[in-house]
């Protein structure tokens, strides 16, 4: 083992200890062992309680809807933007598109709130131009049941991230294969699905996992822009954790571990699909 590998061992040991200690403590409390408040009996009742709760089930469906919508749109638009950047080859444009990546989600959420809310900049501009006669005639895009504002924040942040990441991969590809396919008469769609996609599919699957897990477990954006009647799983877990009755806290830990389990399952499914797709490591 070389010196570089030895140098990272303390980092992995320290971070691994913190992560596994937190997971063990969370699992312990979620199973009902919480001596601080007098709970010492191991039970799975808290998991059954949150999984059978209609409000949690509604939150789970809503969280999946937001995560899948934002992730698929980000991948689709981000990959398209990456090909556009590959053709233009303008470094200044690349830097401009990369700017949203550096902004925190909470800042972008506040920007969206000031921009597209019914009392925001766009609605006031429409009012001044006579497009609408009252402020409340502007469509409800913030705190709406469809989560338009939430998805808009995720798209603003994630499309550039997908574009920049995919562009870095496209710039390293063997473009000779594409030229050969063109010479053989392949259409653009055939070239994309038969040549380009197999080359970038691992990156696309990795981006899907990262974006889905982040948006699924996001807290601050749904908290600021969400509809109280449509809570995400993260907000539901926070509400349980912040209750004055500490005996409810194990349910919050159980819900957090359920969220982690869902992200793990989605990751495993994505990796399996990645191995089966062209360009994966399917074994015969």
Coordinates of C-alpha atoms in Angstrom, one line a residue:
X1 CA 0.0 0.0 0.0
X2 CA 1.5 3.4 -1.1
X3 CA 1.7 6.5 1.1
X4 CA -1.2 8.2 -0.7
X5 CA -3.6 5.4 0.2
X6 CA -2.3 5.4 3.8
X7 CA -2.9 9.1 4.1
X8 CA -6.7 8.8 3.4
X9 CA -7.2 6.0 6.0
X10 CA -7.6 8.5 9.0
X11 CA -10.2 10.4 6.9
X12 CA -12.3 7.3 6.2
X13 CA -12.0 6.0 9.8
X14 CA -13.1 9.4 11.3
X15 CA -16.0 9.9 8.9
X16 CA -17.0 6.2 8.9
X17 CA -17.1 6.2 12.7
X18 CA -19.3 9.3 12.8
X19 CA -21.7 8.0 10.1
X20 CA -22.1 4.5 11.5
X21 CA -22.4 5.8 15.1
X22 CA -25.3 8.1 13.9
X23 CA -26.9 5.3 12.0
X24 CA -26.7 2.9 15.0
X25 CA -28.1 5.5 17.3
X26 CA -31.0 6.3 14.9
X27 CA -31.8 2.6 14.4
X28 CA -31.7 2.1 18.2
X29 CA -34.2 4.9 18.9
X30 CA -36.4 4.0 15.9
X31 CA -36.7 0.5 17.4
X32 CA -38.0 2.0 20.7
X33 CA -34.9 1.9 22.8
X34 CA -34.7 5.4 24.1
X35 CA -33.7 5.2 27.8
X36 CA -33.6 9.0 28.2
X37 CA -37.4 9.1 28.2
X38 CA -38.0 5.7 29.7
X39 CA -38.4 3.6 26.5
X40 CA -36.4 0.4 26.8
X41 CA -38.4 -2.2 24.9
X42 CA -37.2 -3.1 21.4
X43 CA -40.2 -3.0 19.0
X44 CA -41.0 -2.5 15.3
X45 CA -44.3 -0.7 16.2
X46 CA -42.9 2.7 15.3
X47 CA -42.1 1.5 11.7
X48 CA -45.6 0.0 11.4
X49 CA -47.1 3.2 12.7
X50 CA -45.4 5.5 10.1
X51 CA -45.8 3.0 7.2
X52 CA -49.5 2.5 7.7
X53 CA -50.2 6.2 8.4
X54 CA -52.3 7.6 5.4
X55 CA -50.6 11.0 5.9
X56 CA -47.1 9.4 5.5
X57 CA -48.2 7.5 2.5
X58 CA -49.5 10.7 0.9
X59 CA -46.2 12.4 1.8
X60 CA -44.2 9.5 0.2
X61 CA -46.2 9.7 -3.0
X62 CA -45.7 13.5 -3.2
X63 CA -42.0 13.2 -2.5
X64 CA -41.5 10.6 -5.2
X65 CA -43.5 12.8 -7.6
X66 CA -41.3 15.8 -6.9
X67 CA -38.1 13.8 -7.0
X68 CA -38.8 11.9 -10.2
X69 CA -40.2 14.9 -12.1
X70 CA -37.3 17.1 -11.2
X71 CA -34.7 14.4 -11.8
X72 CA -36.0 13.3 -15.2
X73 CA -36.5 16.8 -16.5
X74 CA -33.0 17.8 -15.2
X75 CA -31.4 14.9 -17.0
X76 CA -33.3 15.5 -20.2
X77 CA -32.7 19.2 -20.4
X78 CA -29.2 19.0 -18.9
X79 CA -28.0 16.4 -21.5
X80 CA -29.5 18.5 -24.3
X81 CA -27.7 21.6 -23.0
X82 CA -24.4 19.6 -22.8
X83 CA -24.6 18.8 -26.5
X84 CA -25.4 22.4 -27.2
X85 CA -22.3 23.5 -25.2
X86 CA -20.2 20.8 -27.0
X87 CA -21.1 22.4 -30.4
X88 CA -20.7 26.0 -29.4
X89 CA -17.3 25.5 -27.5
X90 CA -17.6 29.0 -25.9
X91 CA -15.9 29.0 -22.5
X92 CA -17.7 32.2 -21.4
X93 CA -21.1 30.5 -22.0
X94 CA -19.9 27.5 -19.9
X95 CA -19.0 29.7 -17.0
X96 CA -22.4 31.5 -17.1
X97 CA -24.3 28.2 -17.1
X98 CA -22.1 26.9 -14.2
X99 CA -23.0 29.9 -12.0
X100 CA -26.2 28.4 -10.5
X101 CA -24.2 25.4 -9.2
X102 CA -22.4 27.6 -6.7
X103 CA -25.7 29.0 -5.3
X104 CA -27.2 27.4 -2.2
X105 CA -30.7 25.9 -2.7
X106 CA -32.1 28.2 0.0
X107 CA -30.9 31.3 -1.9
X108 CA -32.4 30.0 -5.2
X109 CA -35.7 29.2 -3.3
X110 CA -35.8 32.8 -2.1
X111 CA -35.1 34.1 -5.6
X112 CA -38.0 32.0 -7.0
X113 CA -40.3 33.2 -4.3
X114 CA -39.5 36.8 -5.1
X115 CA -39.8 36.2 -8.8
X116 CA -42.9 34.1 -9.5
X117 CA -45.1 34.4 -6.4
X118 CA -48.4 36.3 -6.7
X119 CA -46.8 39.3 -5.1
X120 CA -43.4 38.8 -6.9
X121 CA -41.5 40.7 -9.5
X122 CA -43.1 39.1 -12.6
X123 CA -46.7 39.5 -11.3
X124 CA -46.1 43.2 -10.5
X125 CA -44.6 43.7 -14.0
X126 CA -47.6 42.0 -15.6
X127 CA -49.8 44.3 -13.5
X128 CA -48.0 47.4 -14.6
X129 CA -48.2 46.3 -18.3
X130 CA -51.9 45.7 -18.0
X131 CA -51.7 42.0 -18.6
X132 CA -53.5 41.4 -15.3
X133 CA -55.8 43.8 -13.5
X134 CA -55.3 42.4 -10.0
X135 CA -52.3 40.8 -8.4
X136 CA -54.3 37.6 -7.5
X137 CA -55.0 37.0 -11.2
X138 CA -51.4 35.8 -11.5
X139 CA -51.3 32.0 -11.4
X140 CA -50.4 30.4 -8.0
X141 CA -46.9 29.1 -8.6
X142 CA -45.7 29.1 -5.0
X143 CA -47.2 27.1 -2.2
X144 CA -49.3 25.3 -4.9
X145 CA -50.3 21.6 -4.6
X146 CA -48.4 20.7 -7.8
X147 CA -45.1 22.0 -6.3
X148 CA -44.2 24.1 -9.4
X149 CA -42.0 26.4 -7.4
X150 CA -40.1 23.5 -5.7
X151 CA -39.5 21.8 -9.1
X152 CA -38.4 25.1 -10.6
X153 CA -35.7 25.5 -7.9
X154 CA -34.4 22.0 -8.5
X155 CA -34.4 22.5 -12.3
X156 CA -32.5 25.8 -11.9
X157 CA -29.8 24.1 -9.8
X158 CA -29.7 20.6 -11.4
X159 CA -29.8 21.3 -15.1
X160 CA -26.5 23.2 -15.1
X161 CA -25.0 20.4 -12.9
X162 CA -26.1 17.7 -15.3
X163 CA -24.9 19.8 -18.3
X164 CA -21.4 20.5 -16.9
X165 CA -20.9 16.9 -15.7
X166 CA -22.1 15.4 -19.0
X167 CA -20.1 17.9 -21.0
X168 CA -16.9 16.8 -19.3
X169 CA -17.6 13.2 -20.3
X170 CA -18.6 14.1 -23.9
X171 CA -15.3 15.9 -24.4
X172 CA -13.4 12.7 -23.5
X173 CA -15.3 10.4 -25.8
X174 CA -13.9 8.8 -28.9
X175 CA -15.9 10.8 -31.5
X176 CA -14.5 8.6 -34.3
X177 CA -17.3 6.1 -33.6
X178 CA -19.9 8.8 -34.3
X179 CA -18.2 9.7 -37.6
X180 CA -18.1 6.0 -38.6
X181 CA -21.8 5.7 -37.8
X182 CA -22.6 8.8 -39.9
X183 CA -20.6 7.3 -42.8
X184 CA -22.6 4.1 -42.6
X185 CA -25.8 6.1 -42.9
X186 CA -27.1 6.0 -39.3
X187 CA -29.6 8.7 -38.4
X188 CA -29.0 11.1 -35.5
X189 CA -31.5 9.2 -33.3
X190 CA -29.7 5.9 -34.1
X191 CA -26.3 7.4 -33.4
X192 CA -27.5 8.8 -30.0
X193 CA -29.1 5.6 -28.8
X194 CA -26.6 3.1 -30.3
X195 CA -23.3 5.0 -29.9
X196 CA -23.5 8.0 -27.6
X197 CA -25.9 6.8 -24.9
X198 CA -23.9 3.6 -24.2
X199 CA -20.8 5.7 -23.6
X200 CA -22.5 8.1 -21.2
X201 CA -25.1 5.8 -19.6
X202 CA -23.0 5.2 -16.5
X203 CA -22.7 8.9 -15.9
X204 CA -26.4 9.4 -16.5
X205 CA -27.3 6.6 -14.0
X206 CA -25.0 8.1 -11.4
X207 CA -26.5 11.5 -11.9
X208 CA -30.0 10.0 -11.6
X209 CA -29.1 8.5 -8.2
X210 CA -27.5 11.7 -6.9
X211 CA -30.4 13.9 -8.0
X212 CA -33.2 11.6 -6.9
X213 CA -31.8 11.0 -3.4
X214 CA -31.1 14.7 -2.9
X215 CA -34.5 16.0 -4.1
X216 CA -36.3 13.1 -2.4
X217 CA -34.8 14.0 1.0
X218 CA -34.7 17.8 0.5
X219 CA -36.0 19.8 3.4
X220 CA -35.4 23.6 3.0
X221 CA -36.9 24.0 -0.5
X222 CA -40.3 22.3 0.3
X223 CA -40.3 24.0 3.6
X224 CA -40.1 27.5 2.0
X225 CA -42.2 26.9 -1.2
X226 CA -44.4 23.9 -0.4
X227 CA -48.1 23.6 0.3
X228 CA -49.0 22.8 3.9
X229 CA -51.6 20.2 2.7
X230 CA -48.9 18.4 0.6
X231 CA -45.9 17.8 2.8
X232 CA -42.8 15.9 1.7
X233 CA -41.4 13.0 3.8
X234 CA -38.6 15.2 5.1
X235 CA -41.1 17.8 6.4
X236 CA -43.2 15.0 8.0
X237 CA -40.1 13.6 9.8
X238 CA -39.3 17.1 11.0
X239 CA -42.8 17.7 12.4
X240 CA -42.6 14.4 14.3
X241 CA -39.1 15.2 15.6
X242 CA -40.1 18.7 16.8
X243 CA -43.2 17.6 18.8
X244 CA -43.2 18.4 22.5
X245 CA -44.1 14.8 23.2
X246 CA -40.7 13.0 23.2
X247 CA -42.4 9.6 22.9
X248 CA -43.2 10.4 19.3
X249 CA -39.5 11.0 18.5
X250 CA -38.8 7.3 17.7
X251 CA -41.3 7.6 14.8
X252 CA -39.2 10.5 13.4
X253 CA -36.1 8.3 13.4
X254 CA -38.0 5.4 11.9
X255 CA -39.3 7.7 9.1
X256 CA -35.7 9.0 8.5
X257 CA -34.5 5.4 8.2
X258 CA -37.3 4.5 5.8
X259 CA -36.3 7.5 3.7
X260 CA -32.7 6.2 3.7
X261 CA -33.9 2.7 2.8
X262 CA -35.9 4.0 -0.2
X263 CA -32.9 5.9 -1.5
X264 CA -30.8 2.7 -1.1
X265 CA -33.4 0.6 -3.0
X266 CA -33.5 3.2 -5.8
X267 CA -29.7 3.2 -6.0
X268 CA -29.5 -0.6 -6.2
X269 CA -32.3 -0.7 -8.9
X270 CA -30.5 2.0 -10.9
X271 CA -27.2 0.1 -10.7
X272 CA -28.8 -3.1 -11.8
X273 CA -30.4 -1.3 -14.8
X274 CA -27.1 0.3 -15.6
X275 CA -25.4 -3.1 -15.8
X276 CA -28.2 -4.4 -18.2
X277 CA -28.1 -1.4 -20.5
X278 CA -25.7 -1.2 -23.5
X279 CA -22.4 0.1 -22.1
X280 CA -22.9 -1.6 -18.8
X281 CA -21.1 -4.6 -17.3
X282 CA -23.6 -7.2 -18.1
X283 CA -22.2 -10.7 -17.5
X284 CA -23.1 -13.6 -19.7

